[in-house]
PDB file of C-alpha atoms in Angstrom:
ATOM      1  CA  UNK S 998     134.797  41.243  86.668  1.00  0.00           C
ATOM      2  CA  UNK S 999     138.548  41.783  86.539  1.00  0.00           C
ATOM      3  CA  UNK S1000     140.518  38.861  85.111  1.00  0.00           C
ATOM      4  CA  UNK S1001     144.299  38.617  84.966  1.00  0.00           C
ATOM      5  CA  UNK S1002     146.070  36.309  82.529  1.00  0.00           C
ATOM      6  CA  UNK S1003     149.763  35.466  82.410  1.00  0.00           C
ATOM      7  CA  UNK S1004     151.491  34.011  79.393  1.00  0.00           C
ATOM      8  CA  UNK S1005     153.402  31.762  79.159  1.00  0.00           C
ATOM      9  CA  UNK S1006     152.476  29.466  82.042  1.00  0.00           C
ATOM     10  CA  UNK S1007     156.029  28.090  82.070  1.00  0.00           C
ATOM     11  CA  UNK S1008     159.315  29.118  80.526  1.00  0.00           C
ATOM     12  CA  UNK S1009     162.756  27.493  80.408  1.00  0.00           C
ATOM     13  CA  UNK S1010     165.808  29.457  79.304  1.00  0.00           C
ATOM     14  CA  UNK S1011     169.585  29.064  79.490  1.00  0.00           C
ATOM     15  CA  UNK S1012     171.537  31.315  81.804  1.00  0.00           C
ATOM     16  CA  UNK S1013     172.318  34.745  80.385  1.00  0.00           C
ATOM     17  CA  UNK S1014     169.240  35.145  78.220  1.00  0.00           C
ATOM     18  CA  UNK S1015     167.020  38.206  78.383  1.00  0.00           C
ATOM     19  CA  UNK S1016     163.356  37.331  78.737  1.00  0.00           C
ATOM     20  CA  UNK S1017     159.889  38.853  78.884  1.00  0.00           C
ATOM     21  CA  UNK S1018     156.923  37.726  80.956  1.00  0.00           C
ATOM     22  CA  UNK S1019     153.479  38.920  79.950  1.00  0.00           C
ATOM     23  CA  UNK S1020     150.449  39.923  81.985  1.00  0.00           C
ATOM     24  CA  UNK S1021     147.084  41.081  80.666  1.00  0.00           C
ATOM     25  CA  UNK S1022     144.002  42.327  82.505  1.00  0.00           C
ATOM     26  CA  UNK S1023     140.452  42.933  81.346  1.00  0.00           C
ATOM     27  CA  UNK S1024     139.487  46.109  83.241  1.00  0.00           C
ATOM     28  CA  UNK S1025     141.784  49.117  82.763  1.00  0.00           C
ATOM     29  CA  UNK S1026     140.397  50.963  85.826  1.00  0.00           C
ATOM     30  CA  UNK S1027     143.186  49.938  88.195  1.00  0.00           C
ATOM     31  CA  UNK S1028     145.049  51.719  90.996  1.00  0.00           C
ATOM     32  CA  UNK S1029     148.316  49.939  90.401  1.00  0.00           C
ATOM     33  CA  UNK S1030     149.972  46.729  89.196  1.00  0.00           C
ATOM     34  CA  UNK S1031     152.417  44.751  91.251  1.00  0.00           C
ATOM     35  CA  UNK S1032     154.851  42.004  90.199  1.00  0.00           C
ATOM     36  CA  UNK S1033     155.772  39.324  92.726  1.00  0.00           C
ATOM     37  CA  UNK S1034     158.169  36.425  92.915  1.00  0.00           C
ATOM     38  CA  UNK S1035     157.233  33.184  94.684  1.00  0.00           C
ATOM     39  CA  UNK S1036     159.726  30.440  95.463  1.00  0.00           C
ATOM     40  CA  UNK S1037     158.397  26.896  96.012  1.00  0.00           C
ATOM     41  CA  UNK S1038     156.628  26.588  99.364  1.00  0.00           C
ATOM     42  CA  UNK S1039     157.243  30.232 100.192  1.00  0.00           C
ATOM     43  CA  UNK S1040     155.297  33.470 100.390  1.00  0.00           C
ATOM     44  CA  UNK S1041     155.333  36.300  97.876  1.00  0.00           C
ATOM     45  CA  UNK S1042     158.189  38.759  97.483  1.00  0.00           C
ATOM     46  CA  UNK S1043     157.263  42.100  95.942  1.00  0.00           C
ATOM     47  CA  UNK S1044     159.466  42.979  92.974  1.00  0.00           C
ATOM     48  CA  UNK S1045     157.999  46.111  91.418  1.00  0.00           C
ATOM     49  CA  UNK S1046     154.942  48.310  91.886  1.00  0.00           C
ATOM     50  CA  UNK S1047     153.679  50.478  89.039  1.00  0.00           C
ATOM     51  CA  UNK S1048     151.072  53.114  89.821  1.00  0.00           C
ATOM     52  CA  UNK S1049     148.306  53.599  87.265  1.00  0.00           C
ATOM     53  CA  UNK S1050     149.810  56.953  86.214  1.00  0.00           C
ATOM     54  CA  UNK S1051     153.244  55.443  85.552  1.00  0.00           C
ATOM     55  CA  UNK S1052     154.546  53.675  82.460  1.00  0.00           C
ATOM     56  CA  UNK S1053     157.405  51.661  83.918  1.00  0.00           C
ATOM     57  CA  UNK S1054     159.526  50.847  86.936  1.00  0.00           C
ATOM     58  CA  UNK S1055     163.052  49.463  87.144  1.00  0.00           C
ATOM     59  CA  UNK S1056     164.931  47.606  89.836  1.00  0.00           C
ATOM     60  CA  UNK S1057     168.332  46.181  89.006  1.00  0.00           C
ATOM     61  CA  UNK S1058     167.955  43.670  86.173  1.00  0.00           C
ATOM     62  CA  UNK S1059     164.163  43.940  86.262  1.00  0.00           C
ATOM     63  CA  UNK S1060     162.037  46.352  84.275  1.00  0.00           C
ATOM     64  CA  UNK S1061     158.250  46.370  84.348  1.00  0.00           C
ATOM     65  CA  UNK S1062     156.074  48.320  81.956  1.00  0.00           C
ATOM     66  CA  UNK S1063     152.386  49.167  82.104  1.00  0.00           C
ATOM     67  CA  UNK S1064     150.033  50.026  79.237  1.00  0.00           C
ATOM     68  CA  UNK S1065     146.783  50.595  81.054  1.00  0.00           C
ATOM     69  CA  UNK S1066     144.733  51.413  77.971  1.00  0.00           C
ATOM     70  CA  UNK S1067     145.514  48.078  76.353  1.00  0.00           C
ATOM     71  CA  UNK S1068     145.402  46.159  79.646  1.00  0.00           C
ATOM     72  CA  UNK S1069     148.960  44.872  79.467  1.00  0.00           C
ATOM     73  CA  UNK S1070     152.120  44.725  81.521  1.00  0.00           C
ATOM     74  CA  UNK S1071     155.465  43.096  80.832  1.00  0.00           C
ATOM     75  CA  UNK S1072     158.267  42.092  83.164  1.00  0.00           C
ATOM     76  CA  UNK S1073     161.651  42.149  81.471  1.00  0.00           C
ATOM     77  CA  UNK S1074     164.492  40.229  83.112  1.00  0.00           C
ATOM     78  CA  UNK S1075     167.964  40.957  81.778  1.00  0.00           C
ATOM     79  CA  UNK S1076     170.849  38.493  81.822  1.00  0.00           C
ATOM     80  CA  UNK S1077     168.905  35.746  83.579  1.00  0.00           C
ATOM     81  CA  UNK S1078     170.580  33.672  86.316  1.00  0.00           C
ATOM     82  CA  UNK S1079     169.723  30.281  87.859  1.00  0.00           C
ATOM     83  CA  UNK S1080     168.735  32.155  91.027  1.00  0.00           C
ATOM     84  CA  UNK S1081     165.924  33.809  89.050  1.00  0.00           C
ATOM     85  CA  UNK S1082     164.137  30.451  88.863  1.00  0.00           C
ATOM     86  CA  UNK S1083     160.764  30.923  90.567  1.00  0.00           C
ATOM     87  CA  UNK S1084     157.120  31.630  89.808  1.00  0.00           C
ATOM     88  CA  UNK S1085     156.363  35.218  88.844  1.00  0.00           C
ATOM     89  CA  UNK S1086     152.920  36.596  89.596  1.00  0.00           C
ATOM     90  CA  UNK S1087     151.333  39.834  88.486  1.00  0.00           C
ATOM     91  CA  UNK S1088     148.443  41.404  90.320  1.00  0.00           C
ATOM     92  CA  UNK S1089     146.259  44.439  89.695  1.00  0.00           C
ATOM     93  CA  UNK S1090     144.600  46.511  92.385  1.00  0.00           C
ATOM     94  CA  UNK S1091     141.128  47.877  91.921  1.00  0.00           C
ATOM     95  CA  UNK S1092     139.261  48.657  95.084  1.00  0.00           C
ATOM     96  CA  UNK S1093     140.726  46.957  98.118  1.00  0.00           C
ATOM     97  CA  UNK S1094     142.000  43.637  96.832  1.00  0.00           C
ATOM     98  CA  UNK S1095     144.776  42.480  94.559  1.00  0.00           C
ATOM     99  CA  UNK S1096     143.580  40.305  91.687  1.00  0.00           C
ATOM    100  CA  UNK S1097     146.260  37.815  90.691  1.00  0.00           C
ATOM    101  CA  UNK S1098     147.121  35.876  87.599  1.00  0.00           C
ATOM    102  CA  UNK S1099     148.131  32.216  87.870  1.00  0.00           C
ATOM    103  CA  UNK S1100     151.781  33.036  87.353  1.00  0.00           C
ATOM    104  CA  UNK S1101     154.622  32.117  85.030  1.00  0.00           C
ATOM    105  CA  UNK S1102     157.040  29.478  86.297  1.00  0.00           C
ATOM    106  CA  UNK S1103     160.551  30.334  85.145  1.00  0.00           C
ATOM    107  CA  UNK S1104     163.437  27.890  85.056  1.00  0.00           C
ATOM    108  CA  UNK S1105     166.918  29.193  84.252  1.00  0.00           C
ATOM    109  CA  UNK S1106     169.514  26.495  83.575  1.00  0.00           C
ATOM    110  CA  UNK S1107     173.238  26.948  84.103  1.00  0.00           C
TER     111      UNK S1107
ATOM    112  CA  UNK O 828     162.513  45.927 110.326  1.00  0.00           C
ATOM    113  CA  UNK O 829     160.546  42.719 110.677  1.00  0.00           C
ATOM    114  CA  UNK O 830     158.268  41.640 107.880  1.00  0.00           C
ATOM    115  CA  UNK O 831     154.839  40.064 108.054  1.00  0.00           C
ATOM    116  CA  UNK O 832     154.853  36.907 110.144  1.00  0.00           C
ATOM    117  CA  UNK O 833     152.328  34.079 110.209  1.00  0.00           C
ATOM    118  CA  UNK O 834     151.839  31.190 112.576  1.00  0.00           C
ATOM    119  CA  UNK O 835     151.728  28.282 112.384  1.00  0.00           C
ATOM    120  CA  UNK O 836     153.670  27.643 109.185  1.00  0.00           C
ATOM    121  CA  UNK O 837     151.875  24.319 108.774  1.00  0.00           C
ATOM    122  CA  UNK O 838     148.601  23.087 110.209  1.00  0.00           C
ATOM    123  CA  UNK O 839     147.148  19.628 109.754  1.00  0.00           C
ATOM    124  CA  UNK O 840     143.644  19.053 111.035  1.00  0.00           C
ATOM    125  CA  UNK O 841     140.771  16.655 110.618  1.00  0.00           C
ATOM    126  CA  UNK O 842     137.568  17.367 108.759  1.00  0.00           C
ATOM    127  CA  UNK O 843     135.061  19.090 111.005  1.00  0.00           C
ATOM    128  CA  UNK O 844     137.605  20.650 113.371  1.00  0.00           C
ATOM    129  CA  UNK O 845     138.080  24.345 114.143  1.00  0.00           C
ATOM    130  CA  UNK O 846     141.329  26.141 113.285  1.00  0.00           C
ATOM    131  CA  UNK O 847     142.837  29.556 113.910  1.00  0.00           C
ATOM    132  CA  UNK O 848     145.558  31.112 111.796  1.00  0.00           C
ATOM    133  CA  UNK O 849     147.494  34.118 113.040  1.00  0.00           C
ATOM    134  CA  UNK O 850     149.023  37.066 111.193  1.00  0.00           C
ATOM    135  CA  UNK O 851     151.338  39.711 112.641  1.00  0.00           C
ATOM    136  CA  UNK O 852     151.654  42.608 110.166  1.00  0.00           C
ATOM    137  CA  UNK O 853     154.487  45.061 109.715  1.00  0.00           C
ATOM    138  CA  UNK O 854     154.459  47.557 112.563  1.00  0.00           C
ATOM    139  CA  UNK O 855     152.561  50.714 111.672  1.00  0.00           C
ATOM    140  CA  UNK O 856     150.671  49.203 108.752  1.00  0.00           C
ATOM    141  CA  UNK O 857     146.995  50.023 109.075  1.00  0.00           C
ATOM    142  CA  UNK O 858     145.767  47.770 106.268  1.00  0.00           C
ATOM    143  CA  UNK O 859     145.764  43.984 106.555  1.00  0.00           C
ATOM    144  CA  UNK O 860     144.620  41.420 103.992  1.00  0.00           C
ATOM    145  CA  UNK O 861     144.002  37.697 103.962  1.00  0.00           C
ATOM    146  CA  UNK O 862     144.323  35.673 100.754  1.00  0.00           C
ATOM    147  CA  UNK O 863     144.026  31.959  99.979  1.00  0.00           C
ATOM    148  CA  UNK O 864     146.189  30.184  97.418  1.00  0.00           C
ATOM    149  CA  UNK O 865     145.316  26.771  96.037  1.00  0.00           C
ATOM    150  CA  UNK O 866     147.872  24.643  94.211  1.00  0.00           C
ATOM    151  CA  UNK O 867     148.745  26.055  90.799  1.00  0.00           C
ATOM    152  CA  UNK O 868     146.616  29.156  91.274  1.00  0.00           C
ATOM    153  CA  UNK O 869     147.264  32.760  92.162  1.00  0.00           C
ATOM    154  CA  UNK O 870     146.183  34.000  95.588  1.00  0.00           C
ATOM    155  CA  UNK O 871     142.502  34.873  95.977  1.00  0.00           C
ATOM    156  CA  UNK O 872     141.296  37.694  98.208  1.00  0.00           C
ATOM    157  CA  UNK O 873     139.393  36.810 101.360  1.00  0.00           C
ATOM    158  CA  UNK O 874     139.102  39.873 103.613  1.00  0.00           C
ATOM    159  CA  UNK O 875     140.556  43.345 104.161  1.00  0.00           C
ATOM    160  CA  UNK O 876     140.928  45.225 107.452  1.00  0.00           C
ATOM    161  CA  UNK O 877     141.496  48.939 107.823  1.00  0.00           C
ATOM    162  CA  UNK O 878     142.431  49.342 111.458  1.00  0.00           C
ATOM    163  CA  UNK O 879     140.193  47.172 113.605  1.00  0.00           C
ATOM    164  CA  UNK O 880     137.263  46.912 111.224  1.00  0.00           C
ATOM    165  CA  UNK O 881     136.675  44.546 108.333  1.00  0.00           C
ATOM    166  CA  UNK O 882     136.265  47.025 105.484  1.00  0.00           C
ATOM    167  CA  UNK O 883     135.685  44.363 102.839  1.00  0.00           C
ATOM    168  CA  UNK O 884     134.847  40.706 103.551  1.00  0.00           C
ATOM    169  CA  UNK O 885     133.424  39.968 100.121  1.00  0.00           C
ATOM    170  CA  UNK O 886     135.982  37.231  99.445  1.00  0.00           C
ATOM    171  CA  UNK O 887     135.073  35.003 102.379  1.00  0.00           C
ATOM    172  CA  UNK O 888     133.648  31.832 100.768  1.00  0.00           C
ATOM    173  CA  UNK O 889     130.949  31.133 103.377  1.00  0.00           C
ATOM    174  CA  UNK O 890     129.991  31.729 106.999  1.00  0.00           C
ATOM    175  CA  UNK O 891     132.435  29.096 108.270  1.00  0.00           C
ATOM    176  CA  UNK O 892     135.176  31.665 107.730  1.00  0.00           C
ATOM    177  CA  UNK O 893     135.620  34.606 110.073  1.00  0.00           C
ATOM    178  CA  UNK O 894     138.469  36.985 110.855  1.00  0.00           C
ATOM    179  CA  UNK O 895     139.192  39.511 113.582  1.00  0.00           C
ATOM    180  CA  UNK O 896     141.705  42.235 114.274  1.00  0.00           C
ATOM    181  CA  UNK O 897     140.660  43.514 117.704  1.00  0.00           C
ATOM    182  CA  UNK O 898     143.493  45.964 118.373  1.00  0.00           C
ATOM    183  CA  UNK O 899     144.316  46.974 114.830  1.00  0.00           C
ATOM    184  CA  UNK O 900     147.500  44.920 114.667  1.00  0.00           C
ATOM    185  CA  UNK O 901     147.494  41.117 114.897  1.00  0.00           C
ATOM    186  CA  UNK O 902     144.731  39.349 112.994  1.00  0.00           C
ATOM    187  CA  UNK O 903     143.293  35.860 113.363  1.00  0.00           C
ATOM    188  CA  UNK O 904     141.520  33.958 110.599  1.00  0.00           C
ATOM    189  CA  UNK O 905     139.100  31.416 112.035  1.00  0.00           C
ATOM    190  CA  UNK O 906     137.654  28.471 110.135  1.00  0.00           C
ATOM    191  CA  UNK O 907     134.855  26.404 111.644  1.00  0.00           C
ATOM    192  CA  UNK O 908     133.878  22.857 110.671  1.00  0.00           C
ATOM    193  CA  UNK O 909     136.804  22.542 108.283  1.00  0.00           C
ATOM    194  CA  UNK O 910     136.322  20.696 104.998  1.00  0.00           C
ATOM    195  CA  UNK O 911     138.879  19.035 102.743  1.00  0.00           C
ATOM    196  CA  UNK O 912     138.316  21.798 100.195  1.00  0.00           C
ATOM    197  CA  UNK O 913     139.665  24.321 102.695  1.00  0.00           C
ATOM    198  CA  UNK O 914     143.153  22.864 102.220  1.00  0.00           C
ATOM    199  CA  UNK O 915     145.324  25.644 100.799  1.00  0.00           C
ATOM    200  CA  UNK O 916     148.018  28.130 101.724  1.00  0.00           C
ATOM    201  CA  UNK O 917     146.592  31.087 103.630  1.00  0.00           C
ATOM    202  CA  UNK O 918     148.564  34.255 103.019  1.00  0.00           C
ATOM    203  CA  UNK O 919     148.461  37.466 104.993  1.00  0.00           C
ATOM    204  CA  UNK O 920     149.609  40.844 103.670  1.00  0.00           C
ATOM    205  CA  UNK O 921     149.850  44.328 105.078  1.00  0.00           C
ATOM    206  CA  UNK O 922     150.291  47.798 103.648  1.00  0.00           C
ATOM    207  CA  UNK O 923     150.897  51.236 105.090  1.00  0.00           C
ATOM    208  CA  UNK O 924     147.470  52.435 104.015  1.00  0.00           C
ATOM    209  CA  UNK O 925     144.583  50.877 102.162  1.00  0.00           C
ATOM    210  CA  UNK O 926     144.851  52.276  98.660  1.00  0.00           C
ATOM    211  CA  UNK O 927     147.457  52.506  95.953  1.00  0.00           C
ATOM    212  CA  UNK O 928     150.411  51.274  97.956  1.00  0.00           C
ATOM    213  CA  UNK O 929     152.567  48.196  97.985  1.00  0.00           C
ATOM    214  CA  UNK O 930     151.343  45.098  99.819  1.00  0.00           C
ATOM    215  CA  UNK O 931     153.896  42.976 101.679  1.00  0.00           C
ATOM    216  CA  UNK O 932     153.163  39.309 102.168  1.00  0.00           C
ATOM    217  CA  UNK O 933     153.973  36.860 104.922  1.00  0.00           C
ATOM    218  CA  UNK O 934     155.288  33.320 104.342  1.00  0.00           C
ATOM    219  CA  UNK O 935     151.820  31.798 104.619  1.00  0.00           C
ATOM    220  CA  UNK O 936     150.222  28.986 106.612  1.00  0.00           C
ATOM    221  CA  UNK O 937     149.777  25.701 104.780  1.00  0.00           C
ATOM    222  CA  UNK O 938     146.489  24.178 105.968  1.00  0.00           C
ATOM    223  CA  UNK O 939     145.802  20.527 105.286  1.00  0.00           C
ATOM    224  CA  UNK O 940     142.398  19.103 106.160  1.00  0.00           C
ATOM    225  CA  UNK O 941     142.377  15.308 106.266  1.00  0.00           C
TER     226      UNK O 941
END
């Protein structure tokens, strides 16, 4: 059974810091991995999608990497801003459904 | 274009009642998914539609839960005899096809069963 773990569960940083969020999964047979952002009381916003054949994807200040063989992905956020404060979820796709981790709640202070 | 929409945004009901939650996917997306998110948890898969048919309903917790997508667009999640444990945010997502592509989520319906 696929399990997805995100570490840390919560993270507080001052504005301007670069930071890394971690995601690990137990079964490397995945189609893709997707990173989402969730603001309190809101739905999920897709940030980056990495196909199983890819190693990384970049969008603005965000960079996500995928090491399928070791079952790991990282989300790197450069020059963090207070507006980045949210919960970040990773999810892997195997078969039809996305399997989610519990998320990392990020707080960026000004 | 418009994203995934869900109605209502909030639903409060009493234990034992029947509820319907609606999802309107992105136009042209053939795949539609329902997930349920409890407080402090990631979303959990409920059911997947490809077109009009439920291709995978393995995530439905029991036979009180049922979903339809009669015309291959709008979907309705139906919960009979609601229980307090059904309280959660119900999220709908759609994607262009069923495999290997990005899923786009709606804002969710927060269901509270008193």
